[in-house]
Amino acid sequence: MADKTEISPPMWNSKTFSWGFVVKLILMAIVNALGVYICFFAFVKESWWIFGFMLVVLLLLDYVYFTNKHTLPMKYILPGVIFLLIFQIFVILYTLGVAFTNYGTGHNLTKDQAVSQILSSRESKVEDSKGYPLTAIQQGDQYGFAVIEGDTVKAGLGAAHNDAGNPINVDAAVISEAPEEVPLAVVEGAEFSGKKITSVPGYEIVPTQFLVKHQQFFAKLRVPVSDDPTAGSIRTTDMMNGFEYKSTFSYDGTNLVDTKNNVTYTDNGKGSFADETGHAIEPGWQVFIGFENFTKAFTDPTYSGPFLRVLLWNIAFALLSVISTFLLGLFLAAVFNEERVKGRKIYRTLLLLPYAFPAFLSALIWSGLLNTDFGFINNVLLGGAEVPWLTDDWLAKLSVLGVNLWLGFPYMFLICTGALQALPADIKEAAKVDGASPLRTWFSVTGPLILVSTAPVLIASFSFNFNNFTLIYMLTEGGPRFTDVSAPVGATDILISMVYQISGISGQGARDFGLGSALSILIFIIVAVVSALGFRQTRKLEEMI
Amino acid sequence: MRGKTITATLAALALMLSLAGCGGSTPSETAAPDTSGSSEPAPATETPTEEPSQDYAGIELTVWTDETRNAPVTAAAQTFEAATGAKVTIVQKNYDDIRSDFITQVPSGKGPDITIGAHDWLGELIANGVVATVELGDKTSDFEPVSIQAFSQDGQVYGVPYAIENIALIRNTKLAAEAPATWDDALAAAKEAGTKYGVLLQVGETGDPYTMYPLQVSFGAPVFAQNDDGSYKAELTLGGEPGNEFAAWLAEQGKAKNISTSITYDIAVEAFSKEQAPFIIGGPWMIDSFADIADQLAIDPIPSAGGQVAAPFTGVQGFYISAQSTNPLVATDFLTNYIATEDIQYQLYQAGNRTPALTAAAEKAKSDPIAAGFAEVAKTAVPMPSITAMGEVWNYWGVTEANIIAGKQKPTDGWEKMVSDIQAAIDKAQ
């Protein structure tokens, strides 16, 4: 987005017209078009946060790129800042927000939605009630249903309530008082043909168009069948058939009452309605629960044991992966940097191949190659041996490291080749003149210099491997599962794949997004601290030389 | 669990992406316009309802489907659009993503009006309050009873079923002339035929309890206790003496190499299609892979290993309506009067080989001996539990079975530990 063709942007006028300005104008036109488009849709969908954010961003961009007043640095920084806000800061804040809630299975809704769901799912069809052919009717601004029962037509007026239990009008707006209900009663002189009621004296038939437009209202409309409030009411789910329903729950704004069994359920403060014995009813809703998710990994005995083991393996895995890939990469780079080696270009290209395949695909293929009975490695290379590569705890760890070495060394090879070629030839020359052996030159001159220039890459590689979910998930799915702990965690699980499993995001077990978010943040902190320490060490290394 | 192919890979990729954002922002999906991708033309052959057509002009329904079911659902949608003037947007999604996306998107009001889904999601969907009840009225009796039962909880129906699926014993009639009554009979028949494998059973390193369930049941160890009406209660019954016997049997078969954790879905299917075994335990979704030996297939009941009837799970596929749909009445009309028709249900059968849930369409499908065979086995089948506690069971079940088969855990210890772990997880989730 930054227009780099211009170093000191001129004011636009005919005298200083340049092609750079045309390019800038086109780019900014695209950006503006996109921004206005997003603003427009956010406005239509009433997403005010997106609308506001996009508007501010757009104005800011136009100001920065079309004025000259001290905005030059901003021209370079602003796009990055915006993407940082969207892709990093927002995601972290959102995750943080979720981490303090009980968001997950059973706590997925807002409280109003939960109450509505509880009430509507406890509203059950009266047994043996057959469907009545039904037509919506109105009297003034009040609505009801007419149904055919045998040869007669019964009609009545009802009321509708929203999720929170407040009466609503036909436009789904909350009204202060529900209209008075008129129970179903036989209407003389009504006409119908087949299942369609054509006229009901005293009422008007609601036009279909109107019905469809206000279907949320009509889906909530209940017409009592008699004066007895416990007798149930008529509702429809398809606008053609009415059924008699009875609600077994009522809500008074604070408590839910099971009118059938006479049990009162109160808000238990944990996002559920519960009775006196603590038995909660589904569904619940999302609430703030503080640090509970963060402490669960350490205090819950099911998790605390495996958590430590997984953490240790995770650190070992990341460290060993970096070291092994770096050493192999460096060795190969050094070998193929020698001009005496023939066909270097071909070798170099071949060595890059593992890097060219998508990692998840390679991991899947390796898991097939390492299959105990049918894998290529056992069947062909080892002549039918039955080495449990992926099913024995330690061999599985070794396999994971081996596959990661295969996946990772080409990258290190590339980096090291670059670093070697960037070393000035006169340094080696000087070492030679000083009488250092080739080995000594390597360990005292070339090696340290390469380490300085590749240290940031090593740290980045450590962070990447620390969260190398793809490899673990595709190769072993974290297995083989520990047989001596109760949590569903295995020998090659790293923290992120363990979180994936125990927070139920894998689809097995109850989902707990709150726990998943909290643990992800813990992982983020670990990686951030390790990286910060690493970079500090690198700086020291640089100062030494 | 089954058919782990590239889809699973892609699903995992998508999951990883959503993990990176921790289920944060709304995933963007591509709305497939009705015309694109549907290989079969969708003829609006019959008007499915004699009811006077409703005028739904200006109403928009969003329906989530997957690749296999896109064409038939699109056909139903076109008929519906022509008859009512409503607009139906079909969004084709990856099947494995639908469940979690539906749960996360419905409360925000951005979910679809209707989605396809399996009945065993029901417990989780209800616990999360994202699914609405459906009133099928008189149509209820048009469906196979087990399909309605599967979509019911506490006497309420929550979905419109369209297909029933279950596994059975698929037999190569050239290699084994008769259906085996017991597991040992099957192995003996295989020995006589001289094939490389006996009964092919996909296990994999994380186990496949769905495929192994009939064998477990034949020992008298079903997973949950059932209420009088057939619904499940969160009371584990897979432990105890029958469970331990099953575990011991697994260890024994594992040792004898009759069952192996190295056999995955792909390996099993390939071996059967190459006539390396007379039997494979699997479902109708495998049949397409056996095109080369299509004329020598027979579908039989699964042989019993423990003496009792080896009853498989039934899975029922259907359509759910979102609890937050703004068009609840139109959505219900679409499902009950346009999807629940013989024509569309038969088209859905052709798209996925699964026995239709609508009795009339099922009868039509039974002219095919394969479909009739699976339907026959379905009579002994029980619905897969859809209660939320089932999720905890999946978490431990397969891995323990795989460990016992591989000899990594002692059968009785391993099985009893699994039962207590599941019990602990259920108690914690309550």
PDB file of N, CA and C in Angstrom, chain B residues 155-189:
ATOM      1  N   GLY B 155     -38.949 -36.266  24.226  1.00  0.00           N
ATOM      2  CA  GLY B 155     -40.243 -36.197  23.558  1.00  0.00           C
ATOM      3  C   GLY B 155     -40.358 -35.118  22.499  1.00  0.00           C
ATOM      4  N   GLN B 156     -39.274 -34.357  22.265  1.00  0.00           N
ATOM      5  CA  GLN B 156     -39.300 -33.318  21.241  1.00  0.00           C
ATOM      6  C   GLN B 156     -38.495 -33.775  20.028  1.00  0.00           C
ATOM      7  N   VAL B 157     -38.976 -33.439  18.844  1.00  0.00           N
ATOM      8  CA  VAL B 157     -38.204 -33.760  17.638  1.00  0.00           C
ATOM      9  C   VAL B 157     -37.422 -32.518  17.228  1.00  0.00           C
ATOM     10  N   TYR B 158     -36.131 -32.699  16.925  1.00  0.00           N
ATOM     11  CA  TYR B 158     -35.267 -31.556  16.637  1.00  0.00           C
ATOM     12  C   TYR B 158     -34.732 -31.510  15.212  1.00  0.00           C
ATOM     13  N   GLY B 159     -35.134 -32.440  14.372  1.00  0.00           N
ATOM     14  CA  GLY B 159     -34.584 -32.396  13.021  1.00  0.00           C
ATOM     15  C   GLY B 159     -35.438 -33.199  12.071  1.00  0.00           C
ATOM     16  N   VAL B 160     -35.235 -32.987  10.785  1.00  0.00           N
ATOM     17  CA  VAL B 160     -35.933 -33.766   9.773  1.00  0.00           C
ATOM     18  C   VAL B 160     -34.948 -34.778   9.203  1.00  0.00           C
ATOM     19  N   PRO B 161     -35.144 -36.061   9.481  1.00  0.00           N
ATOM     20  CA  PRO B 161     -34.182 -37.057   9.017  1.00  0.00           C
ATOM     21  C   PRO B 161     -34.305 -37.288   7.523  1.00  0.00           C
ATOM     22  N   TYR B 162     -33.197 -37.686   6.895  1.00  0.00           N
ATOM     23  CA  TYR B 162     -33.320 -38.077   5.493  1.00  0.00           C
ATOM     24  C   TYR B 162     -32.630 -39.398   5.187  1.00  0.00           C
ATOM     25  N   ALA B 163     -31.708 -39.849   6.033  1.00  0.00           N
ATOM     26  CA  ALA B 163     -31.035 -41.099   5.703  1.00  0.00           C
ATOM     27  C   ALA B 163     -30.605 -41.830   6.959  1.00  0.00           C
ATOM     28  N   ILE B 164     -30.592 -43.144   6.843  1.00  0.00           N
ATOM     29  CA  ILE B 164     -30.148 -43.992   7.938  1.00  0.00           C
ATOM     30  C   ILE B 164     -28.917 -44.732   7.455  1.00  0.00           C
ATOM     31  N   GLU B 165     -27.909 -44.829   8.288  1.00  0.00           N
ATOM     32  CA  GLU B 165     -26.725 -45.564   7.855  1.00  0.00           C
ATOM     33  C   GLU B 165     -26.257 -46.473   8.976  1.00  0.00           C
ATOM     34  N   ASN B 166     -25.731 -47.601   8.594  1.00  0.00           N
ATOM     35  CA  ASN B 166     -25.161 -48.509   9.583  1.00  0.00           C
ATOM     36  C   ASN B 166     -24.154 -49.394   8.883  1.00  0.00           C
ATOM     37  N   ILE B 167     -23.317 -50.040   9.671  1.00  0.00           N
ATOM     38  CA  ILE B 167     -22.348 -50.943   9.058  1.00  0.00           C
ATOM     39  C   ILE B 167     -22.910 -52.357   9.063  1.00  0.00           C
ATOM     40  N   ALA B 168     -22.296 -53.213   8.280  1.00  0.00           N
ATOM     41  CA  ALA B 168     -22.704 -54.612   8.189  1.00  0.00           C
ATOM     42  C   ALA B 168     -21.478 -55.399   7.752  1.00  0.00           C
ATOM     43  N   LEU B 169     -21.662 -56.691   7.590  1.00  0.00           N
ATOM     44  CA  LEU B 169     -20.565 -57.506   7.069  1.00  0.00           C
ATOM     45  C   LEU B 169     -20.701 -57.552   5.552  1.00  0.00           C
ATOM     46  N   ILE B 170     -19.701 -57.063   4.855  1.00  0.00           N
ATOM     47  CA  ILE B 170     -19.714 -57.133   3.398  1.00  0.00           C
ATOM     48  C   ILE B 170     -18.925 -58.391   3.016  1.00  0.00           C
ATOM     49  N   ARG B 171     -19.546 -59.263   2.221  1.00  0.00           N
ATOM     50  CA  ARG B 171     -18.937 -60.557   1.921  1.00  0.00           C
ATOM     51  C   ARG B 171     -18.655 -60.662   0.435  1.00  0.00           C
ATOM     52  N   ASN B 172     -17.498 -61.227   0.107  1.00  0.00           N
ATOM     53  CA  ASN B 172     -17.160 -61.540  -1.275  1.00  0.00           C
ATOM     54  C   ASN B 172     -17.671 -62.951  -1.548  1.00  0.00           C
ATOM     55  N   THR B 173     -18.735 -63.060  -2.325  1.00  0.00           N
ATOM     56  CA  THR B 173     -19.413 -64.350  -2.471  1.00  0.00           C
ATOM     57  C   THR B 173     -18.553 -65.390  -3.175  1.00  0.00           C
ATOM     58  N   LYS B 174     -17.559 -64.943  -3.912  1.00  0.00           N
ATOM     59  CA  LYS B 174     -16.685 -65.877  -4.602  1.00  0.00           C
ATOM     60  C   LYS B 174     -15.772 -66.586  -3.600  1.00  0.00           C
ATOM     61  N   LEU B 175     -15.380 -65.834  -2.555  1.00  0.00           N
ATOM     62  CA  LEU B 175     -14.448 -66.385  -1.580  1.00  0.00           C
ATOM     63  C   LEU B 175     -15.156 -67.098  -0.431  1.00  0.00           C
ATOM     64  N   ALA B 176     -16.364 -66.682  -0.140  1.00  0.00           N
ATOM     65  CA  ALA B 176     -17.119 -67.333   0.935  1.00  0.00           C
ATOM     66  C   ALA B 176     -18.567 -67.442   0.488  1.00  0.00           C
ATOM     67  N   ALA B 177     -19.018 -68.673   0.341  1.00  0.00           N
ATOM     68  CA  ALA B 177     -20.352 -68.870  -0.219  1.00  0.00           C
ATOM     69  C   ALA B 177     -21.459 -68.568   0.779  1.00  0.00           C
ATOM     70  N   GLU B 178     -21.150 -68.770   2.072  1.00  0.00           N
ATOM     71  CA  GLU B 178     -22.211 -68.603   3.063  1.00  0.00           C
ATOM     72  C   GLU B 178     -21.885 -67.514   4.067  1.00  0.00           C
ATOM     73  N   ALA B 179     -22.935 -66.927   4.603  1.00  0.00           N
ATOM     74  CA  ALA B 179     -22.753 -65.905   5.636  1.00  0.00           C
ATOM     75  C   ALA B 179     -22.317 -66.581   6.930  1.00  0.00           C
ATOM     76  N   PRO B 180     -21.247 -66.112   7.570  1.00  0.00           N
ATOM     77  CA  PRO B 180     -20.811 -66.730   8.814  1.00  0.00           C
ATOM     78  C   PRO B 180     -21.696 -66.289   9.976  1.00  0.00           C
ATOM     79  N   ALA B 181     -21.950 -67.204  10.906  1.00  0.00           N
ATOM     80  CA  ALA B 181     -22.790 -66.853  12.056  1.00  0.00           C
ATOM     81  C   ALA B 181     -21.948 -66.262  13.175  1.00  0.00           C
ATOM     82  N   THR B 182     -20.744 -66.759  13.331  1.00  0.00           N
ATOM     83  CA  THR B 182     -19.899 -66.259  14.404  1.00  0.00           C
ATOM     84  C   THR B 182     -18.565 -65.792  13.838  1.00  0.00           C
ATOM     85  N   TRP B 183     -17.832 -65.071  14.675  1.00  0.00           N
ATOM     86  CA  TRP B 183     -16.520 -64.564  14.307  1.00  0.00           C
ATOM     87  C   TRP B 183     -15.591 -65.731  13.937  1.00  0.00           C
ATOM     88  N   ASP B 184     -15.637 -66.793  14.728  1.00  0.00           N
ATOM     89  CA  ASP B 184     -14.756 -67.929  14.466  1.00  0.00           C
ATOM     90  C   ASP B 184     -15.112 -68.607  13.144  1.00  0.00           C
ATOM     91  N   ASP B 185     -16.428 -68.690  12.841  1.00  0.00           N
ATOM     92  CA  ASP B 185     -16.852 -69.227  11.549  1.00  0.00           C
ATOM     93  C   ASP B 185     -16.238 -68.415  10.420  1.00  0.00           C
ATOM     94  N   ALA B 186     -16.270 -67.095  10.596  1.00  0.00           N
ATOM     95  CA  ALA B 186     -15.749 -66.205   9.556  1.00  0.00           C
ATOM     96  C   ALA B 186     -14.265 -66.454   9.340  1.00  0.00           C
ATOM     97  N   LEU B 187     -13.516 -66.591  10.451  1.00  0.00           N
ATOM     98  CA  LEU B 187     -12.084 -66.838  10.324  1.00  0.00           C
ATOM     99  C   LEU B 187     -11.830 -68.186   9.656  1.00  0.00           C
ATOM    100  N   ALA B 188     -12.656 -69.186  10.019  1.00  0.00           N
ATOM    101  CA  ALA B 188     -12.504 -70.512   9.425  1.00  0.00           C
ATOM    102  C   ALA B 188     -12.766 -70.456   7.924  1.00  0.00           C
ATOM    103  N   ALA B 189     -13.793 -69.714   7.538  1.00  0.00           N
ATOM    104  CA  ALA B 189     -14.132 -69.580   6.114  1.00  0.00           C
ATOM    105  C   ALA B 189     -12.986 -68.912   5.363  1.00  0.00           C
TER     106      ALA B 189
END
